[in-house]
XYZ file of C-alpha atoms in Angstrom:
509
model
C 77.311 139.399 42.367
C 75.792 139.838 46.011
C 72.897 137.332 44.280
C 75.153 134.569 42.967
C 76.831 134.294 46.868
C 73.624 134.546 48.761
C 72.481 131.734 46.406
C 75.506 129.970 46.256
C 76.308 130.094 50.023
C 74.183 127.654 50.948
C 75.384 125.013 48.737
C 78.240 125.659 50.457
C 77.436 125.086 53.852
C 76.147 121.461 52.856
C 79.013 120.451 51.141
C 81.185 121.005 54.325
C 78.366 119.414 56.448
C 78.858 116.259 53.268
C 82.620 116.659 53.878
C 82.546 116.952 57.478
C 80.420 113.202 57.492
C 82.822 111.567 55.223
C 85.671 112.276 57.872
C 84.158 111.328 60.668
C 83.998 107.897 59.500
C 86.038 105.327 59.883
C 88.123 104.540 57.926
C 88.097 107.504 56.021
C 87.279 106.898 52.154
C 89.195 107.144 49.403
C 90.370 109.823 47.949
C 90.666 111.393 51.559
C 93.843 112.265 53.201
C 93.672 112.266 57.319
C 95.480 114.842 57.885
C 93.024 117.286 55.404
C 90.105 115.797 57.709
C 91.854 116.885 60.912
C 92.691 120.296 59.735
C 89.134 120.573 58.342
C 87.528 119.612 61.788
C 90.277 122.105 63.733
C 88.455 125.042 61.532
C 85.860 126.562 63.986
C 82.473 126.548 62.160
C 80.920 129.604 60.638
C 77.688 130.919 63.232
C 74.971 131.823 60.971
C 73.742 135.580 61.673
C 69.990 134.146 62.752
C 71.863 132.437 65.535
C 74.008 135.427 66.390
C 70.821 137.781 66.633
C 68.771 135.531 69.243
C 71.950 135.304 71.488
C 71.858 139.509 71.145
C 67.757 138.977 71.748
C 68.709 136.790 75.227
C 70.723 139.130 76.931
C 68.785 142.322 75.987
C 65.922 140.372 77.825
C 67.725 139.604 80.818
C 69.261 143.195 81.084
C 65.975 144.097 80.974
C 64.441 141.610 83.513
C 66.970 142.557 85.224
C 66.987 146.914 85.308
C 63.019 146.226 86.365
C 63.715 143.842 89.412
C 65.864 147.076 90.443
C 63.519 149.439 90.271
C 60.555 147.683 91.933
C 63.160 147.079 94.814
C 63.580 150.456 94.952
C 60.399 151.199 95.140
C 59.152 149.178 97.660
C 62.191 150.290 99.861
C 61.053 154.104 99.373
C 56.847 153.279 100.148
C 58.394 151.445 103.008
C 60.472 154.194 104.092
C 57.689 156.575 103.843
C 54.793 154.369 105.707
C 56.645 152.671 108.114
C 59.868 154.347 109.259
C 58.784 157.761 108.820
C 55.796 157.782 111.106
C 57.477 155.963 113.985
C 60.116 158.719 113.815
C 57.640 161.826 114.132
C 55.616 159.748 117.040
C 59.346 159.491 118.464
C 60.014 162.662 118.294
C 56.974 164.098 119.206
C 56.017 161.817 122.294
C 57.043 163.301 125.659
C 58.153 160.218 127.119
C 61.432 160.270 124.251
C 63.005 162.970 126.105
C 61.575 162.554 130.054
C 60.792 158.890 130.377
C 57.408 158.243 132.321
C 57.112 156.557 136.002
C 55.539 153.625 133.964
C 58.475 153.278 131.465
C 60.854 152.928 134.715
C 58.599 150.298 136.454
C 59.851 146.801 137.197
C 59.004 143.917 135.288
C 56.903 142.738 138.621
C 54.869 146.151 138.532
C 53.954 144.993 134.628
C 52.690 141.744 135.752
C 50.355 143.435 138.239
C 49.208 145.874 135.278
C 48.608 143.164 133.295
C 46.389 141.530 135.580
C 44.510 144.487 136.097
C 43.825 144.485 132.562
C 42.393 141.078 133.137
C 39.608 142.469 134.582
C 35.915 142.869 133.281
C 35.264 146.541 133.161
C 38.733 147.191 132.039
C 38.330 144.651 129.032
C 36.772 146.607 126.602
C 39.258 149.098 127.343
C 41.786 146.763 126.157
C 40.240 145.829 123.422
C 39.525 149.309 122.103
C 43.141 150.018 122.673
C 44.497 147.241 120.352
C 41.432 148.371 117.862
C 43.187 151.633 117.817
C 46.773 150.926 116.931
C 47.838 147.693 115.685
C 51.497 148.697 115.445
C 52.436 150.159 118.768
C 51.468 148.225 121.886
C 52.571 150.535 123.832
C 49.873 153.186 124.433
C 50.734 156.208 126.448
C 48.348 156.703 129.698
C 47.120 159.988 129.055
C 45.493 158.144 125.592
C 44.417 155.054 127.837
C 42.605 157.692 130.305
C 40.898 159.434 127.439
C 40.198 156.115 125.558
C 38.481 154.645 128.776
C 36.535 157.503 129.328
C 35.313 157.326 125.840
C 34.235 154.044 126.090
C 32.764 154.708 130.025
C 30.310 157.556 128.108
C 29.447 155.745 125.431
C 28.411 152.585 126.961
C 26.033 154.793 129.535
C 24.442 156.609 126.281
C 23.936 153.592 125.006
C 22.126 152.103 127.748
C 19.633 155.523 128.203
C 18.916 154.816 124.395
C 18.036 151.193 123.981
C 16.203 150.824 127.166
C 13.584 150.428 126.591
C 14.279 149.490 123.056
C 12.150 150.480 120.298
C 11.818 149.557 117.007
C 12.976 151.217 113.903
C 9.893 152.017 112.662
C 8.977 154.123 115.499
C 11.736 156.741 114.428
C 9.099 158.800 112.086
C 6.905 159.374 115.107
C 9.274 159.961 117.385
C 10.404 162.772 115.041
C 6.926 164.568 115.292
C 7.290 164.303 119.181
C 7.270 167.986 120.823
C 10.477 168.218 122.553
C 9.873 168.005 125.701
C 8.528 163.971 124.844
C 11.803 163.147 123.203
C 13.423 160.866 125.968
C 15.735 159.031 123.685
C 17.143 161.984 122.203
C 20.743 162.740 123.379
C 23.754 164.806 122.695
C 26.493 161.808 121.401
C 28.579 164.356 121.410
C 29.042 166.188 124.807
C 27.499 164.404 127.975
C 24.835 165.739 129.793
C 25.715 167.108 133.458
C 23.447 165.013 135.878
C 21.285 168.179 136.634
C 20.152 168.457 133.162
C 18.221 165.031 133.281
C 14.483 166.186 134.028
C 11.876 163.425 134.888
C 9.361 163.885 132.083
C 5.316 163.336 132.962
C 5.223 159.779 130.478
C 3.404 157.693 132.169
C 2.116 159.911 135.242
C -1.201 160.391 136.541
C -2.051 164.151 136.322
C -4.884 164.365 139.156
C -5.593 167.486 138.184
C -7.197 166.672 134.663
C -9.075 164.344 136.585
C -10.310 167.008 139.229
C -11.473 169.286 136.518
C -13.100 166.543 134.644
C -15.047 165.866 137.782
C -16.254 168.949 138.562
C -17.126 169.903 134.666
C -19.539 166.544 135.417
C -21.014 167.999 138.426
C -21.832 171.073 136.811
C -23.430 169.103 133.413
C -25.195 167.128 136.076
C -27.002 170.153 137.693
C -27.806 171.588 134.219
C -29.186 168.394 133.408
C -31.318 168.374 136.450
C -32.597 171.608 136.019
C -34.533 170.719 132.826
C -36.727 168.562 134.475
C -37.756 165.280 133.192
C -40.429 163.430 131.195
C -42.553 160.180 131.198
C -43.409 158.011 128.147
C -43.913 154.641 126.694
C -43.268 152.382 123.689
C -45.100 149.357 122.150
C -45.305 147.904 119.345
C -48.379 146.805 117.122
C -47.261 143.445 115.219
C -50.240 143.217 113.009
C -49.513 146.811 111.391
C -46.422 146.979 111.453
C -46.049 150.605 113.854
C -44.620 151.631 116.581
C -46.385 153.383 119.145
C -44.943 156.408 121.447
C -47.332 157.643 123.669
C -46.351 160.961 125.897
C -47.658 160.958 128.892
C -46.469 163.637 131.068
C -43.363 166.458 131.938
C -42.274 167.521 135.778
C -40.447 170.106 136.752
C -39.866 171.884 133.714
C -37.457 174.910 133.913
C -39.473 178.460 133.098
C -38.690 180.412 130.141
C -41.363 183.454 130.507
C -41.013 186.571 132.784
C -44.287 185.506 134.584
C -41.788 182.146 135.798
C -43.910 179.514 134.114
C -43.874 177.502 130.651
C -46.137 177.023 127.248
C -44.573 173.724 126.592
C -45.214 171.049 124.180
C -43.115 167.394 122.267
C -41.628 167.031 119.035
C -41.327 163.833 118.172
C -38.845 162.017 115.622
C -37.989 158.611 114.515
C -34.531 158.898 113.934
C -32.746 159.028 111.379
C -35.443 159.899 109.463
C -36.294 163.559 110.519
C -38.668 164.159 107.452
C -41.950 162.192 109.781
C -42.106 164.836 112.776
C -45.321 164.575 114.808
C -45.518 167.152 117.906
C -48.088 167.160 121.089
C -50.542 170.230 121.781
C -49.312 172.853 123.586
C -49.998 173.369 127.301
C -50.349 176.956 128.593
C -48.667 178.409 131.218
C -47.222 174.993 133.263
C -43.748 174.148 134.331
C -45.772 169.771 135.060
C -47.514 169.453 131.849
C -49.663 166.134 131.000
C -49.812 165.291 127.410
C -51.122 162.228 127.035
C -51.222 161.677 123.517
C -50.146 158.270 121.104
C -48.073 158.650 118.128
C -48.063 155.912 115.453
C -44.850 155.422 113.000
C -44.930 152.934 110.393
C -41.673 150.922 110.588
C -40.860 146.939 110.395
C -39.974 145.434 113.355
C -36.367 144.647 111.999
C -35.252 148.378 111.624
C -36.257 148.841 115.168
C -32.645 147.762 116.185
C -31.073 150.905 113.791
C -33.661 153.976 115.168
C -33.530 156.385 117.637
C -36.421 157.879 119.445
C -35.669 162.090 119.720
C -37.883 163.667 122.098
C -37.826 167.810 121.923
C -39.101 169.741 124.470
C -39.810 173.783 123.158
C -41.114 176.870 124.725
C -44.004 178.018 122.253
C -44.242 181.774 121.702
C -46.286 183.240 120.122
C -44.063 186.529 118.575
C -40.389 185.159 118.616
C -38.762 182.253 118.019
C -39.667 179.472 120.188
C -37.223 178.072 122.800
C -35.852 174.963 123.146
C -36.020 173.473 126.990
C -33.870 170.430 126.375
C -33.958 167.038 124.274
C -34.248 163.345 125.525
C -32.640 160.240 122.782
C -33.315 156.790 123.210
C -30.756 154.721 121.698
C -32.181 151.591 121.888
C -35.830 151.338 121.554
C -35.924 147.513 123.473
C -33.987 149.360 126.201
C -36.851 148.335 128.732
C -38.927 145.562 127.510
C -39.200 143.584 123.994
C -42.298 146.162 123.124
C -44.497 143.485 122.834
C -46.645 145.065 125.815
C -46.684 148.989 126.627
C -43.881 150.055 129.287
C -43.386 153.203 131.199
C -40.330 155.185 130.553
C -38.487 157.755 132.511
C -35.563 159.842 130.902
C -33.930 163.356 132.329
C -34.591 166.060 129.667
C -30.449 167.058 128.781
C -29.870 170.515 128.436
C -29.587 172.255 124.946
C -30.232 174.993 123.038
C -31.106 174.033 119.058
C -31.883 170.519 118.066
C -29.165 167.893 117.700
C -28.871 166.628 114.293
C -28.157 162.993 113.767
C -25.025 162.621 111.804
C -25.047 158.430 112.233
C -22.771 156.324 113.563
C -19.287 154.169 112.762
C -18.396 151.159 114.256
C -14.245 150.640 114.417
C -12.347 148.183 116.365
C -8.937 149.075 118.216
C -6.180 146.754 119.014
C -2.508 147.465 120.405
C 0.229 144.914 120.392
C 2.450 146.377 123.295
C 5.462 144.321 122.058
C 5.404 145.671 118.106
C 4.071 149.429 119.562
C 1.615 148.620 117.132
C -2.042 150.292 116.899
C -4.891 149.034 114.359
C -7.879 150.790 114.250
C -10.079 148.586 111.576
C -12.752 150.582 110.099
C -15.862 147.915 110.117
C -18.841 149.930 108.435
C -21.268 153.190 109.131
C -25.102 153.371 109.372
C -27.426 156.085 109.131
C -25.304 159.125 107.794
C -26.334 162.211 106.784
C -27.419 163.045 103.292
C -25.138 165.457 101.569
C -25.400 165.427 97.777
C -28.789 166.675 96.086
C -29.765 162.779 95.713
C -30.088 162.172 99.235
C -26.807 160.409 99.328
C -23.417 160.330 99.938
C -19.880 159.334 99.326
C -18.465 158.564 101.911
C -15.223 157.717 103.381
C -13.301 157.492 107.118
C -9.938 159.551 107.848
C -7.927 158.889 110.639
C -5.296 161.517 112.438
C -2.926 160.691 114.859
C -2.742 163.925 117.405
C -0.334 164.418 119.873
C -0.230 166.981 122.133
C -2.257 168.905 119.969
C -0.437 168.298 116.968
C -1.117 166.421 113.789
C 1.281 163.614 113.433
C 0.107 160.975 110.493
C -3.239 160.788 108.725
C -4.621 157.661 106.588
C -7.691 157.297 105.406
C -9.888 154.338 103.652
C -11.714 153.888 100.020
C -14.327 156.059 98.936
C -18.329 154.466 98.826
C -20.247 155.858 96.469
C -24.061 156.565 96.941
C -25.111 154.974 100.088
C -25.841 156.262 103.869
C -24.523 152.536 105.022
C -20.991 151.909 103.858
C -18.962 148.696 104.717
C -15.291 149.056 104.887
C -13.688 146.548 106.494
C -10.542 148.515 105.956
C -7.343 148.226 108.775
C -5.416 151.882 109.344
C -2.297 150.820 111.162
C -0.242 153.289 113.199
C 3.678 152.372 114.839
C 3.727 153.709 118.551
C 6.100 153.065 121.209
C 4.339 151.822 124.585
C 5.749 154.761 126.589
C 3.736 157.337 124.334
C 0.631 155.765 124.526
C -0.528 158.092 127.431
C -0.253 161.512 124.764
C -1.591 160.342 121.746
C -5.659 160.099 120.593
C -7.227 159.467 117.161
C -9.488 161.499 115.755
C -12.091 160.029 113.353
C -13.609 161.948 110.622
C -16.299 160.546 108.006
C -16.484 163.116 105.133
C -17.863 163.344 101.892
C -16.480 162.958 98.795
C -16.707 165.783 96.441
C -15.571 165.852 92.825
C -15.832 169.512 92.956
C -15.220 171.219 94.928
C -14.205 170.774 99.264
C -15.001 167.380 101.052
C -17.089 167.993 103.526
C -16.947 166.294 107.206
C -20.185 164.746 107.885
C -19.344 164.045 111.325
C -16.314 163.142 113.712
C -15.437 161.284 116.789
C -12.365 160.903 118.996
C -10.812 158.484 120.865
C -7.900 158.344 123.433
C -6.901 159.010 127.354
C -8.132 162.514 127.073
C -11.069 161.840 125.674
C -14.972 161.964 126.973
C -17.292 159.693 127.082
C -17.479 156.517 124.963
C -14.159 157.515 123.258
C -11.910 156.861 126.449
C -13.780 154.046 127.942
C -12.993 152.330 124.640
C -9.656 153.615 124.603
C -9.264 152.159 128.293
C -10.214 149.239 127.361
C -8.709 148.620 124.354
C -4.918 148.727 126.895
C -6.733 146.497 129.631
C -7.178 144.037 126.899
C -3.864 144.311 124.392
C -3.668 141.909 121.443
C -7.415 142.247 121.869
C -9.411 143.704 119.009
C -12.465 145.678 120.772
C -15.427 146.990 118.458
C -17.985 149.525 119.518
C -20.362 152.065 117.539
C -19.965 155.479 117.849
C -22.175 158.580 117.125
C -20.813 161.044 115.405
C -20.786 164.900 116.159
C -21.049 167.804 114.515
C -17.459 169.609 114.194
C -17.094 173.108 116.478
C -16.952 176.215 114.659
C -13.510 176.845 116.841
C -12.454 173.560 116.009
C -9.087 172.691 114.590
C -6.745 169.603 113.695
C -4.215 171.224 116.080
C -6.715 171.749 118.772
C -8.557 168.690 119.116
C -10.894 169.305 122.230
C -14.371 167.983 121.228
């Protein structure tokens, strides 16, 4: 039954909308009577139930629009409440001023005016605008916070000044961090100021006379040791049709006496350095303290190595039932010192004090350069001649390593490639160190050539140092290397043997 209406109800509904047509025209048709047209047009017409459930659909969508518009008023009324109104009640209530109103709350407007040009001024500025960095929502700051504000502001500008003057750069912070303490000038406490009597001058920068006193006086005494060993006469030429060298010995004065009857039984070795393995020695001369030799030596050498020897002059003691002593030693770096050598020249040399022979290590040549602006230091590692043999094949493998010391510490190290087989290696290799002008006066490098060992330790051929505290060579370069920044200045050096008390941390040659 419920399937004949549901099929039948639409056949229905368009004959009333057939019916409903015919009597709206006009005139009606036949068969029609008017007054069944107006009482059919009087009926209200049927909704359909799809129309009656999207008018329920409509208004459940606006109660619902509506019920959320309510809450998120809510809300944003109750985050208000609790960020806004809340906090200015507790500052309210806690401020001192809400119960006994300050002398500046009472002022006239005229006594604001003159506040406010106050603030106008320079140094009071940045107060200002700290003040309005601090609180956006209440201009009106109590005093006590101004006072502690401005002092604030007063400490940290002045900490901020001893800091960045002289300003360094950032990559002077890891050597500034090996820095003994006492050297640490931009370190301060940004937390609690320093009372005026804590600031100590610190010795950057100073002259200490007395390093220079003692210096002096350790000269004087190496110069009356020197003196003491007397000195010796010979000369050089050189024979261009065979190719040799000739060192003739003529004569000693004033030798120093090592027997217990005060006189000598000297005599001359003679090397051609570096090659120690051709050693040629005078006759010895009984019981003399002015000996006169007078004898030639002949070494076979091209006239083009004569620029990379060394004439080593020894002057021994002989005994005949102990070890013989050694008086002292003369060496002559440059053989063309006094003439070309085409035609025999006289020579005079003090003999230095020492006790064993001094073994030729070789030499490095290095440049140093310092940009005062960067705080920058190259050292550039150029090449080495003549070095010691230390491997069973007469060679070596070497290679340079640089330390940066500072008051006897051991700040950085860098070191270059490794040469393998060969007495003469070229580097060409630039070690680069970051240091601030103002430290300049308590650091020196210390140079080490070693040897490369696959097994085993490396062994240090031979070392040199340069810097303010140095001797020699080491600090005239160094001197020169700050007379002239932005300069690069090159120089050989000889290299020494390393002192049995030696260390890294103590770094007195």
């Amino acid at each position: 039954m419920s399937g004949v209406r549901g099929t039948g109800e639409p056949r229905c509904q368009a004959a009333l909308a057939v019916l409903a047509s015919l009597c709206r025209a006009r005139p009606p048709p036949l068969g029609l009577d008017v007054e069944t047209c107006r009482s059919f047009e009087l009926e209200p017409p049927e909704r359909s139930p799809s129309a009656a459930d999207s008018g329920t659909s409509v208004s459940l969508l606006a109660v619902v629009v509506i019920v959320c518009g309510v809450a998120l008023v809510a809300v944003f009324l109750f985050l208000f409440w609790k960020l806004c109104w809340m906090p200015w009640r507790n500052k309210e209530a806690s401020s001192p001023s809400s119960a006994n109103p300050s002398p500046e709350a009472l002022q006239s407007p005229s006594s604001r005016g003159n506040m406010a040009d106050k603030l106008k001024d320079p140094h009071t500025l940045g107060f200002l605008e700290a003040a309005v960095k601090i609180s956006h929502t209440s201009p009106d700051i109590p005093a006590e916070v101004q006072m502690s504000v401005k002092e604030h502001i007063k400490r940290h500008t002045r900490l901020q000044r001893q800091t960045t003057e002289p300003a360094s750069s950032t990559r002077h912070t890891s050597f500034k961090r090996h820095l003994p303490r006492q050297m640490h000038v931009s370190s301060v406490d940004y937390g609690n100021e320093l009372p005026p009597a804590a600031e100590q001058p610190t010795s950057i920068g100073r002259i200490k006379p007395e390093l220079y006193k003692q210096k002096s006086v350790d000269g004087d005494d190496a110069k009356s040791e020197a003196k003491s060993c007397g000195k010796i006469n010979f000369s050089l030429r050189y024979d261009y049709e065979n190719e040799t060298l000739i060192v003739r010995i003529l004569k000693a004065f004033d030798l120093p006496a090592k027997d217990f009857c005060g006189s000598s039984d000297p005599y001359v070795k003679i090397y051609l350095l570096p090659d120690r393995k051709c050693k040629l020695q005078t006759r010895v001369h009984r019981k003399t303290l002015n000996p006169t030799f007078d004898e030639n030596f002949h070494f076979p050498v091209p006239y083009e190595e004569l620029a990379d020897r060394k004439l080593h002059l020894s002057v021994f003691d002989f005994d005949r039932f102990s070890r013989h002593d050694m008086i002292g030693e003369v060496i002559l770096d440059n053989l063309f010192e006094a003439s070309d050598l085409s035609r025999e020249t006289s020579i005079w040399k003090d003999i230095q004090y020492a006790t064993s022979e001094s073994v030729d290590l070789g030499e490095i040549m290095f440049s140093l350069c310092y940009l005062p602006t960067a705080g920058r230091l190259t050292l550039t590692v150029i090449k080495c001649r003549n070095l010691k043999a230390m491997d069973i094949t007469g060679y070596s493998d070497p290679y340079v390593k640089v330390s940066l010391l500072c008051d006897g510490r051991r700040l950085k190290k860098k070191k270059t490639t490794i040469k393998k087989n060969t007495l003469n290696p070229v580097y060409n290799e630039a070690i680069i160190f970051d240091i601030p002008p103002e430290n300049m006066d308590q650091v020196s490098l210390l140079i080490s050539v070693m040897d490369y060992d696959r097994v085993g330790h490396n062994e240090i051929i031979g070392v040199c140092r340069v810097g303010i505290n140095a001797e020699g060579l080491g600090r005239d370069h160094w001197n020169e290397m700050l007379a002239y920044p932005r300069k690069p200045i090159a120089h050989w050096h000889s290299l020494v043997e390393v002192k049995k008390s030696f260390k890294e941390g103590n770094p007195r040659l």
